[in-house]
CSV table of C-alpha atoms in Angstrom, one decimal:
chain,number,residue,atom,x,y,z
A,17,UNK,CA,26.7,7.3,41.5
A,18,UNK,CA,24.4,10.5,41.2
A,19,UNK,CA,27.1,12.2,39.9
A,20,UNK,CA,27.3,9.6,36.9
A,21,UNK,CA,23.5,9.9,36.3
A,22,UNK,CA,23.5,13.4,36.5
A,23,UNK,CA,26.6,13.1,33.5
A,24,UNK,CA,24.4,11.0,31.5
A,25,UNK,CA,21.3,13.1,31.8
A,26,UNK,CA,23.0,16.0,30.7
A,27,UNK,CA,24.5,14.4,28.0
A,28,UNK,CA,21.1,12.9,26.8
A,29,UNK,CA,20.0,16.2,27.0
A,30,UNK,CA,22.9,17.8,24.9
A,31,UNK,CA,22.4,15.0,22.2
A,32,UNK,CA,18.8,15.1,22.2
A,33,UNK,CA,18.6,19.4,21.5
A,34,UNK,CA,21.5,18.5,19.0
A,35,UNK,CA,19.6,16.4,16.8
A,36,UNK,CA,16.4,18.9,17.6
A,37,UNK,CA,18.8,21.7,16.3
A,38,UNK,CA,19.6,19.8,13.0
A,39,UNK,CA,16.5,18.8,12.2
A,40,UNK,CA,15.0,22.5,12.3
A,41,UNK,CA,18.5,23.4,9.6
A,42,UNK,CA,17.2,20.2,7.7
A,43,UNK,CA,13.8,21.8,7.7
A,44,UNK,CA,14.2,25.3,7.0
A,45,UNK,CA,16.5,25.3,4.4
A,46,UNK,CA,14.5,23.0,2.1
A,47,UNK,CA,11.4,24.9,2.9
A,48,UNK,CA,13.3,28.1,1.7
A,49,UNK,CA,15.0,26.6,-1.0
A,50,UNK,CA,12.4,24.4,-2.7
A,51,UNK,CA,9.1,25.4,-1.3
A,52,UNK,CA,6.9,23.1,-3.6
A,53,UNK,CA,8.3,20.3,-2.0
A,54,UNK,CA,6.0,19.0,0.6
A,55,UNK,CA,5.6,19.2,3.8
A,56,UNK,CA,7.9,17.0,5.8
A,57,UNK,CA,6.4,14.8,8.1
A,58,UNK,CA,9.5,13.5,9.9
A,59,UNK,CA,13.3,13.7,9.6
A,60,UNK,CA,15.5,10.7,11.3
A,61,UNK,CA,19.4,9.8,10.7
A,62,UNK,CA,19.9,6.6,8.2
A,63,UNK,CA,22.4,4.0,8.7
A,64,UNK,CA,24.3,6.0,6.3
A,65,UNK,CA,27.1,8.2,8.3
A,66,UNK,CA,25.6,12.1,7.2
A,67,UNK,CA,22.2,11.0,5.6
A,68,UNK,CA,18.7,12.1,6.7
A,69,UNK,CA,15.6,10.3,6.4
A,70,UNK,CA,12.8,12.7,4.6
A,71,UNK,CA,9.4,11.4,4.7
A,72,UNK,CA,6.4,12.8,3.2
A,73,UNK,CA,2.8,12.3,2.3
A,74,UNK,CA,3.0,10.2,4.9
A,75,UNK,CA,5.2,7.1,3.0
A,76,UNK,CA,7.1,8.9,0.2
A,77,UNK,CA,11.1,8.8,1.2
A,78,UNK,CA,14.0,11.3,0.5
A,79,UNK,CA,17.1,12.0,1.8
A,80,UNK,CA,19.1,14.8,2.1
A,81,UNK,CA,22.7,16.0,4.3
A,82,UNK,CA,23.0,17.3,7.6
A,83,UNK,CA,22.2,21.0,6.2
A,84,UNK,CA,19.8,20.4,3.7
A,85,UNK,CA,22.4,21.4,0.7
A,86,UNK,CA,21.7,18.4,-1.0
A,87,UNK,CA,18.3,16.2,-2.1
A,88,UNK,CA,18.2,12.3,-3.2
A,89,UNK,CA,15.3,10.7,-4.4
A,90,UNK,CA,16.4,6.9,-4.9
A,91,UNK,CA,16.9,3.6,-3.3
A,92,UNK,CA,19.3,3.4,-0.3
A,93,UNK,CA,21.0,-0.1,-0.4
A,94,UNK,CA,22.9,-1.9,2.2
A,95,UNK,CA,25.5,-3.7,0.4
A,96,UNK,CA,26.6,-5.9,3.1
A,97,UNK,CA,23.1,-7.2,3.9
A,98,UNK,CA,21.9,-6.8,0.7
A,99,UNK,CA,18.9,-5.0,1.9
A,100,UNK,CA,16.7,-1.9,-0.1
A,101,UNK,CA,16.7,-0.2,3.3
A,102,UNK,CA,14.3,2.5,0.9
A,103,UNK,CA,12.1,-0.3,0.0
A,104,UNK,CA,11.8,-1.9,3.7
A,105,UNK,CA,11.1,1.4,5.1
A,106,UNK,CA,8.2,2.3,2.5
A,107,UNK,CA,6.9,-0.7,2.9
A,108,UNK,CA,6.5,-0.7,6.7
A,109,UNK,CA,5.2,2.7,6.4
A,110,UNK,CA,2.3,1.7,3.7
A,111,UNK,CA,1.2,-2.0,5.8
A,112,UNK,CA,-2.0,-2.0,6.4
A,113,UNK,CA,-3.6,-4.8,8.6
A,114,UNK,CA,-6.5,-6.6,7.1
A,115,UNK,CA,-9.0,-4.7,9.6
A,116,UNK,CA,-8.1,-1.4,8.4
A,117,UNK,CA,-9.3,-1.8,4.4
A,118,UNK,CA,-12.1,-0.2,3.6
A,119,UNK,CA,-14.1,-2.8,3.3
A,120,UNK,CA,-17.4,-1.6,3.7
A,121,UNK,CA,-16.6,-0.3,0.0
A,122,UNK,CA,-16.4,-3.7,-1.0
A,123,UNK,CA,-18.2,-6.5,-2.5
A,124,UNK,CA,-17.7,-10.2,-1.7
A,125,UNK,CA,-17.4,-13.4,-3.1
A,126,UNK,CA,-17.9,-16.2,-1.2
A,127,UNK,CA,-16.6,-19.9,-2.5
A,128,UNK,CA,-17.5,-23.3,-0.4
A,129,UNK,CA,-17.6,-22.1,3.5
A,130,UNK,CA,-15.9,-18.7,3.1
A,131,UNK,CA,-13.7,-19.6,6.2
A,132,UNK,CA,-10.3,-18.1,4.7
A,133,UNK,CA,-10.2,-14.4,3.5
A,134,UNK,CA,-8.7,-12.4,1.4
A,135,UNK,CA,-9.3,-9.0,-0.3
A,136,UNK,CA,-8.0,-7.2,-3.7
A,137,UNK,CA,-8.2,-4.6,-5.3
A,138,UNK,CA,-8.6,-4.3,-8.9
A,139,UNK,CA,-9.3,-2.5,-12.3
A,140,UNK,CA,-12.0,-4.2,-14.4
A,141,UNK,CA,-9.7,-3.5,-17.7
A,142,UNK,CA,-6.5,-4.8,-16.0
A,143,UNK,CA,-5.2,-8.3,-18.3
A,144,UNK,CA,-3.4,-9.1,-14.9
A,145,UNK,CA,-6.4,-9.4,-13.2
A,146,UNK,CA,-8.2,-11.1,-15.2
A,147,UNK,CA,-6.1,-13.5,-15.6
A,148,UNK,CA,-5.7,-13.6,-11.9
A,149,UNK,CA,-9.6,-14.1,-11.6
A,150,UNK,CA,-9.3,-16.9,-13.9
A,151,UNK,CA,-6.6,-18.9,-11.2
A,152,UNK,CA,-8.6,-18.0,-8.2
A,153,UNK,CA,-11.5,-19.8,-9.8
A,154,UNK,CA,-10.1,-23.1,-8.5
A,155,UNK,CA,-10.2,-21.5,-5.1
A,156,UNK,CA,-12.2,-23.3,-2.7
A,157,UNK,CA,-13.8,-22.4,0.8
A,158,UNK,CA,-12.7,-18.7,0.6
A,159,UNK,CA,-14.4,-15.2,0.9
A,160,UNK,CA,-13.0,-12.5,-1.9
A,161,UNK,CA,-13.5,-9.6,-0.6
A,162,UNK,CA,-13.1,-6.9,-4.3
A,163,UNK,CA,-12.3,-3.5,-4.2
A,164,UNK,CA,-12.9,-1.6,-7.8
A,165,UNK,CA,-9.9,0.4,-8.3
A,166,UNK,CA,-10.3,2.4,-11.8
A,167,UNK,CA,-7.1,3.6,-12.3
A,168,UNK,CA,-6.3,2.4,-16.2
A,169,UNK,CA,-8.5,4.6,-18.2
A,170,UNK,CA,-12.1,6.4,-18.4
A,171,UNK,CA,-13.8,3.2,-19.2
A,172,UNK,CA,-12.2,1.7,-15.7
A,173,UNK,CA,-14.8,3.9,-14.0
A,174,UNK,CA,-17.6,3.2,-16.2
A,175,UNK,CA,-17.1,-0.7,-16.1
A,176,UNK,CA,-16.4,-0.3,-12.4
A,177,UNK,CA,-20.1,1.8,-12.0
A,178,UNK,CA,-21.6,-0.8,-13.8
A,179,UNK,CA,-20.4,-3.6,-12.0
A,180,UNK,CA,-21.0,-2.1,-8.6
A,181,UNK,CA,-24.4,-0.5,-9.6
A,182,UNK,CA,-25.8,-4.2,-10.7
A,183,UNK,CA,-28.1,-6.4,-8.9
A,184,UNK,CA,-25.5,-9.0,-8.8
A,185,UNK,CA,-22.4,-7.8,-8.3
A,186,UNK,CA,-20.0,-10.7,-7.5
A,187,UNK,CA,-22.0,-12.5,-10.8
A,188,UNK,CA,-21.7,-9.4,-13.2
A,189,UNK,CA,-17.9,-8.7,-12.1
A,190,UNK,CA,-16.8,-12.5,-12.7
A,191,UNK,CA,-18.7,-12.7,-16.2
A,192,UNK,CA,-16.8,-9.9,-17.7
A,193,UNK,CA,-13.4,-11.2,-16.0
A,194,UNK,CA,-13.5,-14.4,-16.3
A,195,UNK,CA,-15.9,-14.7,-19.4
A,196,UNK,CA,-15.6,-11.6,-21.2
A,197,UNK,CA,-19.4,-11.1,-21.2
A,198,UNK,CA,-19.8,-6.8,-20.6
A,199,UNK,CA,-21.2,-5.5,-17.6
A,200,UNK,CA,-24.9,-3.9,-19.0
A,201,UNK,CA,-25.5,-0.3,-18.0
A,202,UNK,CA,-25.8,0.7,-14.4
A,203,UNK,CA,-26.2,3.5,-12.5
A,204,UNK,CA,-26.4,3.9,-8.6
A,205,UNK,CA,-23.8,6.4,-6.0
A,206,UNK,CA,-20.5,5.3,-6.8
A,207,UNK,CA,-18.8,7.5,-4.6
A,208,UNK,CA,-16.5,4.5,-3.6
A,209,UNK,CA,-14.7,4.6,-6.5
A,210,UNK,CA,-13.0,7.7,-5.3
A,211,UNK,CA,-12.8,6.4,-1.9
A,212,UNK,CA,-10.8,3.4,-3.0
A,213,UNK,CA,-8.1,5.5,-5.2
A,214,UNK,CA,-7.4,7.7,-2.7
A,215,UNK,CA,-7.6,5.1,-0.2
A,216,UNK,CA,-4.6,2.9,-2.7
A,217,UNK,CA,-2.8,6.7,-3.1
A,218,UNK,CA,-2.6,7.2,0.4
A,219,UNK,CA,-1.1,3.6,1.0
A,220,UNK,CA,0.9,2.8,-2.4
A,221,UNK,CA,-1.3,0.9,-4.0
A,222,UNK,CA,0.0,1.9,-7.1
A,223,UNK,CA,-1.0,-1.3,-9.7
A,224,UNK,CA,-3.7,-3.9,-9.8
A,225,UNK,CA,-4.0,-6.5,-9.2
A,226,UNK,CA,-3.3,-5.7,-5.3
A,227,UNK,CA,-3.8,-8.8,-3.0
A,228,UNK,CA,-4.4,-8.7,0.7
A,229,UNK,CA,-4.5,-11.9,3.2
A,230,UNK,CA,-5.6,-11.9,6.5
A,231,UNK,CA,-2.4,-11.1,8.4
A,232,UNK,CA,-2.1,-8.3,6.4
A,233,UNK,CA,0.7,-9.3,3.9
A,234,UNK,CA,0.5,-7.7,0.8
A,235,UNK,CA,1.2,-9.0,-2.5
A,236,UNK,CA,1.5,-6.7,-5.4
A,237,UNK,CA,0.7,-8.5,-8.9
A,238,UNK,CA,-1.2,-11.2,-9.9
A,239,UNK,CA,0.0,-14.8,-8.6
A,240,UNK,CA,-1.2,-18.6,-10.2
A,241,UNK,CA,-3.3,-20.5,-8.3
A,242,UNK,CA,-0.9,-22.6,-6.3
A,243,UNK,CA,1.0,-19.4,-4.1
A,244,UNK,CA,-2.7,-18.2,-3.8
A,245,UNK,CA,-3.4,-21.5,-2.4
A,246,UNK,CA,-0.4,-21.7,-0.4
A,247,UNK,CA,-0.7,-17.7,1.6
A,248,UNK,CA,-4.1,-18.5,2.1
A,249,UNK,CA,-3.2,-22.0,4.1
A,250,UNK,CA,-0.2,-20.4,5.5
A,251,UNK,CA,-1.6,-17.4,7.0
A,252,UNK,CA,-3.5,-17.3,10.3
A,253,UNK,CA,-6.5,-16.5,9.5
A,254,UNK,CA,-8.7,-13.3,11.9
């Protein structure tokens, strides 16, 4: 029996300095041969027989072979499960549980008792979100917690100062959303701004508008009135 455990050790130990040993030739050829490429955070095997798993900046995904001779930026699909293993894997890696958004850089907008939550992040120039504004108008009981995310043009940071910098921010962002009326001139530390795009770069928040519910599920776009309805009744709410 000890002898049989003392096999498997060693051969746990074989495998284990093999796949240490090919990950170091994954590593230090790409670093030689394409040194702006950056740093790679982790290498693991795919599904795919000979494929590595590249991640960097801590959600982006490439692949490359077991000597680094080769580099794939793309989707990886599993044909018999019809899966985007690239897709499932990214979006694991960017999740982000309802707790963790920056919500201090926030402000809220509360509707009936504010039992249910949500939070999203949009740009005050986006069409989408506006029109997304408009359907979650015939929200009830629900606290909206926005996150300016100026990523369109210039005047996405200006409208966003001005919207933050006023007295009433919830009123002043839903007039010029919902009503068209222009945020007045504002000024006031906006450093949030910058907070919240590098915030969405660092977790792939890459359009507006972004919608968060409380167990964390993410839903990129903006949605009618009824699926809003519908995740916020479905969803366990914190």
């Amino acid at each position: 029996m000890k002898t049989i455990q003392t096999l498997l050790l060693t051969l746990l130990a074989a495998l284990s300095l093999g796949a240490a040993a090919q990950e170091a030739t994954i590593r230090k050829n790409l670093a030689e041969r394409l040194p702006n490429l950056p740093k790679i955070d982790e290498v693991s095997k795919t599904p795919m027989p000979g494929l590595y798993e590249l991640r960097v900046n801590q959600s982006e995904i490439f692949y490359t072979d077991a000597e680094g001779n080769f580099l794939i930026q793309g989707a990886l699909i599993d044909t018999q499960a019809k899966v985007n293993l690239t897709e499932q894997r990214t979006d694991k890696l960017s999740a982000i549980s309802f707790s963790d958004l920056p919500l201090k850089d926030a402000f809220t907008i509360v509707r009936g008792n504010g039992k249910r939550k949500m939070a999203v992040f949009e740009d005050p120039n986006c069409g989408y979100c506006k029109r997304f504004e408009r359907d979650l108008e015939k929200i009830d009981n629900v606290t909206v917690h926005v996150l300016l995310y100026p990523i369109l043009s210039p005047d996405s940071a200006d409208k966003s100062r001005n919207i933050w910098c006023a007295k009433n921010k919830g009123k002043t962002f839903t007039d010029w959303m919902v009503r068209d009326i222009t945020p007045p001139p504002a000024s006031c530390d906006t450093a949030l701004l910058a907070r919240n795009v590098e915030f969405g770069k660092k977790y792939r928040i890459t359009g507006t508008p972004t919608i968060f519910f409380a167990d964390g599920t993410r839903v990129p776009g903006a949605i009618g009135a009824d699926r809003i309805e519908k995740f916020l009744t479905d969803v366990k709410q914190p």
